[in-house]
């Protein structure tokens, strides 16, 4: 069942391009509220009808309900940017940045640096500790700068 974001009419045609009652365009990338099934505008973070939080992962575009139904975990960055992403996407992003040798991990969306607490929440305690050991292993290969007073 779909709900028109303009007139809130509920209907069953999942492939409809516009509402049967008011002819409002139905956007395929609309954010569906898991509580009331209203199709909200793309990018909405709160449902226009029931005011429940709604969002899509900024990487895989899965909704919170889809991610949880697939056994995944939803995580919103604890950074000031507050860009949402699922844990699986965050973990892939951290791995990719590590493989590129970028030790400072950034947000998937805006490149704001992730703090250590966010990395621990994403990776879990064990993986976070292993990553820290790996990074500290690189320190042994550093040499002092030959420039005076550096």
JSON list of C-alpha atoms in Angstrom, two decimals, residues 11-148:
[
{"chain": "A", "resi": 11, "resn": "UNK", "atom": "CA", "xyz": [-3.98, 3.02, -2.58]},
{"chain": "A", "resi": 12, "resn": "UNK", "atom": "CA", "xyz": [-2.56, -0.32, -3.72]},
{"chain": "A", "resi": 13, "resn": "UNK", "atom": "CA", "xyz": [-0.97, 0.46, -7.11]},
{"chain": "A", "resi": 14, "resn": "UNK", "atom": "CA", "xyz": [2.76, 0.25, -6.30]},
{"chain": "A", "resi": 15, "resn": "UNK", "atom": "CA", "xyz": [3.74, 1.28, -9.84]},
{"chain": "A", "resi": 16, "resn": "UNK", "atom": "CA", "xyz": [1.59, 4.42, -10.05]},
{"chain": "A", "resi": 17, "resn": "UNK", "atom": "CA", "xyz": [3.44, 7.56, -11.17]},
{"chain": "A", "resi": 18, "resn": "UNK", "atom": "CA", "xyz": [0.88, 9.91, -9.65]},
{"chain": "A", "resi": 19, "resn": "UNK", "atom": "CA", "xyz": [-1.86, 9.87, -7.02]},
{"chain": "A", "resi": 20, "resn": "UNK", "atom": "CA", "xyz": [-5.27, 8.53, -8.12]},
{"chain": "A", "resi": 21, "resn": "UNK", "atom": "CA", "xyz": [-7.08, 11.33, -6.26]},
{"chain": "A", "resi": 22, "resn": "UNK", "atom": "CA", "xyz": [-5.05, 14.55, -6.55]},
{"chain": "A", "resi": 23, "resn": "UNK", "atom": "CA", "xyz": [-2.62, 13.63, -9.39]},
{"chain": "A", "resi": 24, "resn": "UNK", "atom": "CA", "xyz": [0.38, 14.60, -7.24]},
{"chain": "A", "resi": 25, "resn": "UNK", "atom": "CA", "xyz": [3.56, 12.99, -8.59]},
{"chain": "A", "resi": 26, "resn": "UNK", "atom": "CA", "xyz": [4.74, 10.01, -6.55]},
{"chain": "A", "resi": 27, "resn": "UNK", "atom": "CA", "xyz": [8.47, 10.02, -6.28]},
{"chain": "A", "resi": 28, "resn": "UNK", "atom": "CA", "xyz": [10.14, 6.60, -6.41]},
{"chain": "A", "resi": 29, "resn": "UNK", "atom": "CA", "xyz": [12.88, 7.80, -4.05]},
{"chain": "A", "resi": 30, "resn": "UNK", "atom": "CA", "xyz": [10.39, 9.00, -1.44]},
{"chain": "A", "resi": 31, "resn": "UNK", "atom": "CA", "xyz": [11.18, 8.06, 2.15]},
{"chain": "A", "resi": 32, "resn": "UNK", "atom": "CA", "xyz": [8.48, 5.74, 3.47]},
{"chain": "A", "resi": 33, "resn": "UNK", "atom": "CA", "xyz": [7.64, 6.14, 7.14]},
{"chain": "A", "resi": 34, "resn": "UNK", "atom": "CA", "xyz": [7.90, 2.77, 8.89]},
{"chain": "A", "resi": 35, "resn": "UNK", "atom": "CA", "xyz": [5.22, 3.81, 11.41]},
{"chain": "A", "resi": 36, "resn": "UNK", "atom": "CA", "xyz": [2.41, 5.13, 9.18]},
{"chain": "A", "resi": 37, "resn": "UNK", "atom": "CA", "xyz": [3.66, 4.22, 5.62]},
{"chain": "A", "resi": 38, "resn": "UNK", "atom": "CA", "xyz": [3.35, 7.80, 4.36]},
{"chain": "A", "resi": 39, "resn": "UNK", "atom": "CA", "xyz": [5.64, 8.48, 1.38]},
{"chain": "A", "resi": 40, "resn": "UNK", "atom": "CA", "xyz": [7.61, 11.54, 2.49]},
{"chain": "A", "resi": 41, "resn": "UNK", "atom": "CA", "xyz": [9.69, 13.84, 0.30]},
{"chain": "A", "resi": 42, "resn": "UNK", "atom": "CA", "xyz": [13.17, 12.56, -0.62]},
{"chain": "A", "resi": 43, "resn": "UNK", "atom": "CA", "xyz": [15.67, 13.58, 2.05]},
{"chain": "A", "resi": 44, "resn": "UNK", "atom": "CA", "xyz": [13.03, 13.81, 4.77]},
{"chain": "A", "resi": 45, "resn": "UNK", "atom": "CA", "xyz": [14.28, 12.95, 8.24]},
{"chain": "A", "resi": 46, "resn": "UNK", "atom": "CA", "xyz": [10.91, 13.19, 10.02]},
{"chain": "A", "resi": 47, "resn": "UNK", "atom": "CA", "xyz": [7.53, 11.95, 8.75]},
{"chain": "A", "resi": 48, "resn": "UNK", "atom": "CA", "xyz": [5.23, 14.79, 7.70]},
{"chain": "A", "resi": 49, "resn": "UNK", "atom": "CA", "xyz": [2.23, 12.95, 9.14]},
{"chain": "A", "resi": 50, "resn": "UNK", "atom": "CA", "xyz": [3.21, 11.18, 12.38]},
{"chain": "A", "resi": 51, "resn": "UNK", "atom": "CA", "xyz": [6.52, 13.01, 13.02]},
{"chain": "A", "resi": 52, "resn": "UNK", "atom": "CA", "xyz": [8.41, 9.72, 13.51]},
{"chain": "A", "resi": 53, "resn": "UNK", "atom": "CA", "xyz": [12.05, 9.73, 12.35]},
{"chain": "A", "resi": 54, "resn": "UNK", "atom": "CA", "xyz": [12.60, 8.45, 8.81]},
{"chain": "A", "resi": 55, "resn": "UNK", "atom": "CA", "xyz": [15.79, 8.37, 6.76]},
{"chain": "A", "resi": 56, "resn": "UNK", "atom": "CA", "xyz": [17.79, 6.49, 4.15]},
{"chain": "A", "resi": 57, "resn": "UNK", "atom": "CA", "xyz": [21.38, 5.33, 4.48]},
{"chain": "A", "resi": 58, "resn": "UNK", "atom": "CA", "xyz": [23.52, 7.90, 2.68]},
{"chain": "A", "resi": 59, "resn": "UNK", "atom": "CA", "xyz": [25.47, 5.10, 0.94]},
{"chain": "A", "resi": 60, "resn": "UNK", "atom": "CA", "xyz": [23.14, 2.17, 0.11]},
{"chain": "A", "resi": 61, "resn": "UNK", "atom": "CA", "xyz": [19.90, 4.25, 0.31]},
{"chain": "A", "resi": 62, "resn": "UNK", "atom": "CA", "xyz": [18.24, 1.55, 2.42]},
{"chain": "A", "resi": 63, "resn": "UNK", "atom": "CA", "xyz": [15.65, 2.76, 4.88]},
{"chain": "A", "resi": 64, "resn": "UNK", "atom": "CA", "xyz": [15.92, 1.97, 8.57]},
{"chain": "A", "resi": 65, "resn": "UNK", "atom": "CA", "xyz": [13.11, -0.57, 8.24]},
{"chain": "A", "resi": 66, "resn": "UNK", "atom": "CA", "xyz": [14.77, -2.31, 5.25]},
{"chain": "A", "resi": 67, "resn": "UNK", "atom": "CA", "xyz": [18.17, -2.45, 6.93]},
{"chain": "A", "resi": 68, "resn": "UNK", "atom": "CA", "xyz": [16.76, -3.87, 10.15]},
{"chain": "A", "resi": 69, "resn": "UNK", "atom": "CA", "xyz": [14.59, -6.38, 8.22]},
{"chain": "A", "resi": 70, "resn": "UNK", "atom": "CA", "xyz": [17.76, -7.61, 6.48]},
{"chain": "A", "resi": 71, "resn": "UNK", "atom": "CA", "xyz": [19.41, -8.15, 9.87]},
{"chain": "A", "resi": 72, "resn": "UNK", "atom": "CA", "xyz": [21.55, -5.01, 9.66]},
{"chain": "A", "resi": 73, "resn": "UNK", "atom": "CA", "xyz": [22.11, -2.30, 12.23]},
{"chain": "A", "resi": 74, "resn": "UNK", "atom": "CA", "xyz": [21.19, 1.34, 11.74]},
{"chain": "A", "resi": 75, "resn": "UNK", "atom": "CA", "xyz": [23.71, 3.89, 12.98]},
{"chain": "A", "resi": 76, "resn": "UNK", "atom": "CA", "xyz": [23.66, 7.66, 12.72]},
{"chain": "A", "resi": 77, "resn": "UNK", "atom": "CA", "xyz": [27.07, 9.30, 13.02]},
{"chain": "A", "resi": 78, "resn": "UNK", "atom": "CA", "xyz": [27.64, 10.99, 16.36]},
{"chain": "A", "resi": 79, "resn": "UNK", "atom": "CA", "xyz": [29.27, 13.88, 14.53]},
{"chain": "A", "resi": 80, "resn": "UNK", "atom": "CA", "xyz": [27.82, 17.35, 14.19]},
{"chain": "A", "resi": 81, "resn": "UNK", "atom": "CA", "xyz": [27.00, 16.50, 10.54]},
{"chain": "A", "resi": 82, "resn": "UNK", "atom": "CA", "xyz": [24.51, 13.76, 11.64]},
{"chain": "A", "resi": 83, "resn": "UNK", "atom": "CA", "xyz": [24.58, 12.02, 8.23]},
{"chain": "A", "resi": 84, "resn": "UNK", "atom": "CA", "xyz": [22.88, 8.63, 8.59]},
{"chain": "A", "resi": 85, "resn": "UNK", "atom": "CA", "xyz": [24.32, 5.36, 7.38]},
{"chain": "A", "resi": 86, "resn": "UNK", "atom": "CA", "xyz": [23.98, 1.70, 8.22]},
{"chain": "A", "resi": 87, "resn": "UNK", "atom": "CA", "xyz": [26.81, -0.03, 10.08]},
{"chain": "A", "resi": 88, "resn": "UNK", "atom": "CA", "xyz": [27.65, -2.24, 7.06]},
{"chain": "A", "resi": 89, "resn": "UNK", "atom": "CA", "xyz": [28.22, 0.81, 4.83]},
{"chain": "A", "resi": 90, "resn": "UNK", "atom": "CA", "xyz": [30.27, 2.55, 7.53]},
{"chain": "A", "resi": 91, "resn": "UNK", "atom": "CA", "xyz": [32.45, -0.55, 7.97]},
{"chain": "A", "resi": 92, "resn": "UNK", "atom": "CA", "xyz": [33.05, -0.84, 4.21]},
{"chain": "A", "resi": 93, "resn": "UNK", "atom": "CA", "xyz": [33.95, 2.86, 4.13]},
{"chain": "A", "resi": 94, "resn": "UNK", "atom": "CA", "xyz": [36.45, 2.51, 7.01]},
{"chain": "A", "resi": 95, "resn": "UNK", "atom": "CA", "xyz": [38.04, -0.53, 5.30]},
{"chain": "A", "resi": 96, "resn": "UNK", "atom": "CA", "xyz": [38.31, 1.32, 2.00]},
{"chain": "A", "resi": 97, "resn": "UNK", "atom": "CA", "xyz": [39.94, 4.34, 3.64]},
{"chain": "A", "resi": 98, "resn": "UNK", "atom": "CA", "xyz": [42.35, 2.06, 5.54]},
{"chain": "A", "resi": 99, "resn": "UNK", "atom": "CA", "xyz": [43.31, 0.27, 2.30]},
{"chain": "A", "resi": 100, "resn": "UNK", "atom": "CA", "xyz": [44.04, 3.64, 0.69]},
{"chain": "A", "resi": 101, "resn": "UNK", "atom": "CA", "xyz": [46.31, 4.51, 3.62]},
{"chain": "A", "resi": 102, "resn": "UNK", "atom": "CA", "xyz": [44.03, 7.27, 4.87]},
{"chain": "A", "resi": 103, "resn": "UNK", "atom": "CA", "xyz": [44.29, 6.95, 8.62]},
{"chain": "A", "resi": 104, "resn": "UNK", "atom": "CA", "xyz": [41.76, 9.69, 9.35]},
{"chain": "A", "resi": 105, "resn": "UNK", "atom": "CA", "xyz": [38.33, 8.22, 8.61]},
{"chain": "A", "resi": 106, "resn": "UNK", "atom": "CA", "xyz": [35.67, 10.62, 7.39]},
{"chain": "A", "resi": 107, "resn": "UNK", "atom": "CA", "xyz": [31.88, 10.72, 7.08]},
{"chain": "A", "resi": 108, "resn": "UNK", "atom": "CA", "xyz": [30.49, 8.92, 4.03]},
{"chain": "A", "resi": 109, "resn": "UNK", "atom": "CA", "xyz": [28.69, 12.05, 2.87]},
{"chain": "A", "resi": 110, "resn": "UNK", "atom": "CA", "xyz": [30.55, 15.21, 3.82]},
{"chain": "A", "resi": 111, "resn": "UNK", "atom": "CA", "xyz": [34.14, 14.17, 4.67]},
{"chain": "A", "resi": 112, "resn": "UNK", "atom": "CA", "xyz": [33.87, 15.42, 8.27]},
{"chain": "A", "resi": 113, "resn": "UNK", "atom": "CA", "xyz": [36.37, 13.42, 10.35]},
{"chain": "A", "resi": 114, "resn": "UNK", "atom": "CA", "xyz": [34.93, 10.63, 12.51]},
{"chain": "A", "resi": 115, "resn": "UNK", "atom": "CA", "xyz": [36.00, 10.76, 16.14]},
{"chain": "A", "resi": 116, "resn": "UNK", "atom": "CA", "xyz": [37.34, 7.71, 17.98]},
{"chain": "A", "resi": 117, "resn": "UNK", "atom": "CA", "xyz": [34.03, 7.05, 19.78]},
{"chain": "A", "resi": 118, "resn": "UNK", "atom": "CA", "xyz": [32.22, 6.90, 16.41]},
{"chain": "A", "resi": 119, "resn": "UNK", "atom": "CA", "xyz": [34.83, 4.52, 15.01]},
{"chain": "A", "resi": 120, "resn": "UNK", "atom": "CA", "xyz": [34.48, 2.27, 18.06]},
{"chain": "A", "resi": 121, "resn": "UNK", "atom": "CA", "xyz": [30.67, 2.24, 17.65]},
{"chain": "A", "resi": 122, "resn": "UNK", "atom": "CA", "xyz": [31.02, 1.35, 13.95]},
{"chain": "A", "resi": 123, "resn": "UNK", "atom": "CA", "xyz": [33.73, -1.29, 14.25]},
{"chain": "A", "resi": 124, "resn": "UNK", "atom": "CA", "xyz": [33.07, -2.75, 17.68]},
{"chain": "A", "resi": 125, "resn": "UNK", "atom": "CA", "xyz": [35.67, -2.98, 20.43]},
{"chain": "A", "resi": 126, "resn": "UNK", "atom": "CA", "xyz": [37.73, -5.87, 18.99]},
{"chain": "A", "resi": 127, "resn": "UNK", "atom": "CA", "xyz": [37.99, -4.56, 15.43]},
{"chain": "A", "resi": 128, "resn": "UNK", "atom": "CA", "xyz": [38.68, -1.06, 16.75]},
{"chain": "A", "resi": 129, "resn": "UNK", "atom": "CA", "xyz": [41.59, -2.39, 18.87]},
{"chain": "A", "resi": 130, "resn": "UNK", "atom": "CA", "xyz": [43.00, -4.36, 15.90]},
{"chain": "A", "resi": 131, "resn": "UNK", "atom": "CA", "xyz": [42.81, -1.24, 13.72]},
{"chain": "A", "resi": 132, "resn": "UNK", "atom": "CA", "xyz": [44.63, 0.81, 16.38]},
{"chain": "A", "resi": 133, "resn": "UNK", "atom": "CA", "xyz": [47.39, -1.83, 16.61]},
{"chain": "A", "resi": 134, "resn": "UNK", "atom": "CA", "xyz": [47.75, -1.83, 12.83]},
{"chain": "A", "resi": 135, "resn": "UNK", "atom": "CA", "xyz": [48.03, 1.96, 12.75]},
{"chain": "A", "resi": 136, "resn": "UNK", "atom": "CA", "xyz": [50.57, 1.98, 15.58]},
{"chain": "A", "resi": 137, "resn": "UNK", "atom": "CA", "xyz": [52.60, -0.59, 13.64]},
{"chain": "A", "resi": 138, "resn": "UNK", "atom": "CA", "xyz": [53.17, 2.04, 10.96]},
{"chain": "A", "resi": 139, "resn": "UNK", "atom": "CA", "xyz": [54.70, 4.42, 13.52]},
{"chain": "A", "resi": 140, "resn": "UNK", "atom": "CA", "xyz": [57.82, 2.22, 13.75]},
{"chain": "A", "resi": 141, "resn": "UNK", "atom": "CA", "xyz": [58.60, 2.98, 10.10]},
{"chain": "A", "resi": 142, "resn": "UNK", "atom": "CA", "xyz": [58.70, 6.73, 10.65]},
{"chain": "A", "resi": 143, "resn": "UNK", "atom": "CA", "xyz": [62.00, 8.59, 10.79]},
{"chain": "A", "resi": 144, "resn": "UNK", "atom": "CA", "xyz": [62.86, 11.91, 12.39]},
{"chain": "A", "resi": 145, "resn": "UNK", "atom": "CA", "xyz": [62.63, 14.92, 10.12]},
{"chain": "A", "resi": 146, "resn": "UNK", "atom": "CA", "xyz": [66.13, 16.20, 9.23]},
{"chain": "A", "resi": 147, "resn": "UNK", "atom": "CA", "xyz": [64.91, 19.81, 9.29]},
{"chain": "A", "resi": 148, "resn": "UNK", "atom": "CA", "xyz": [66.11, 21.64, 12.46]}
]
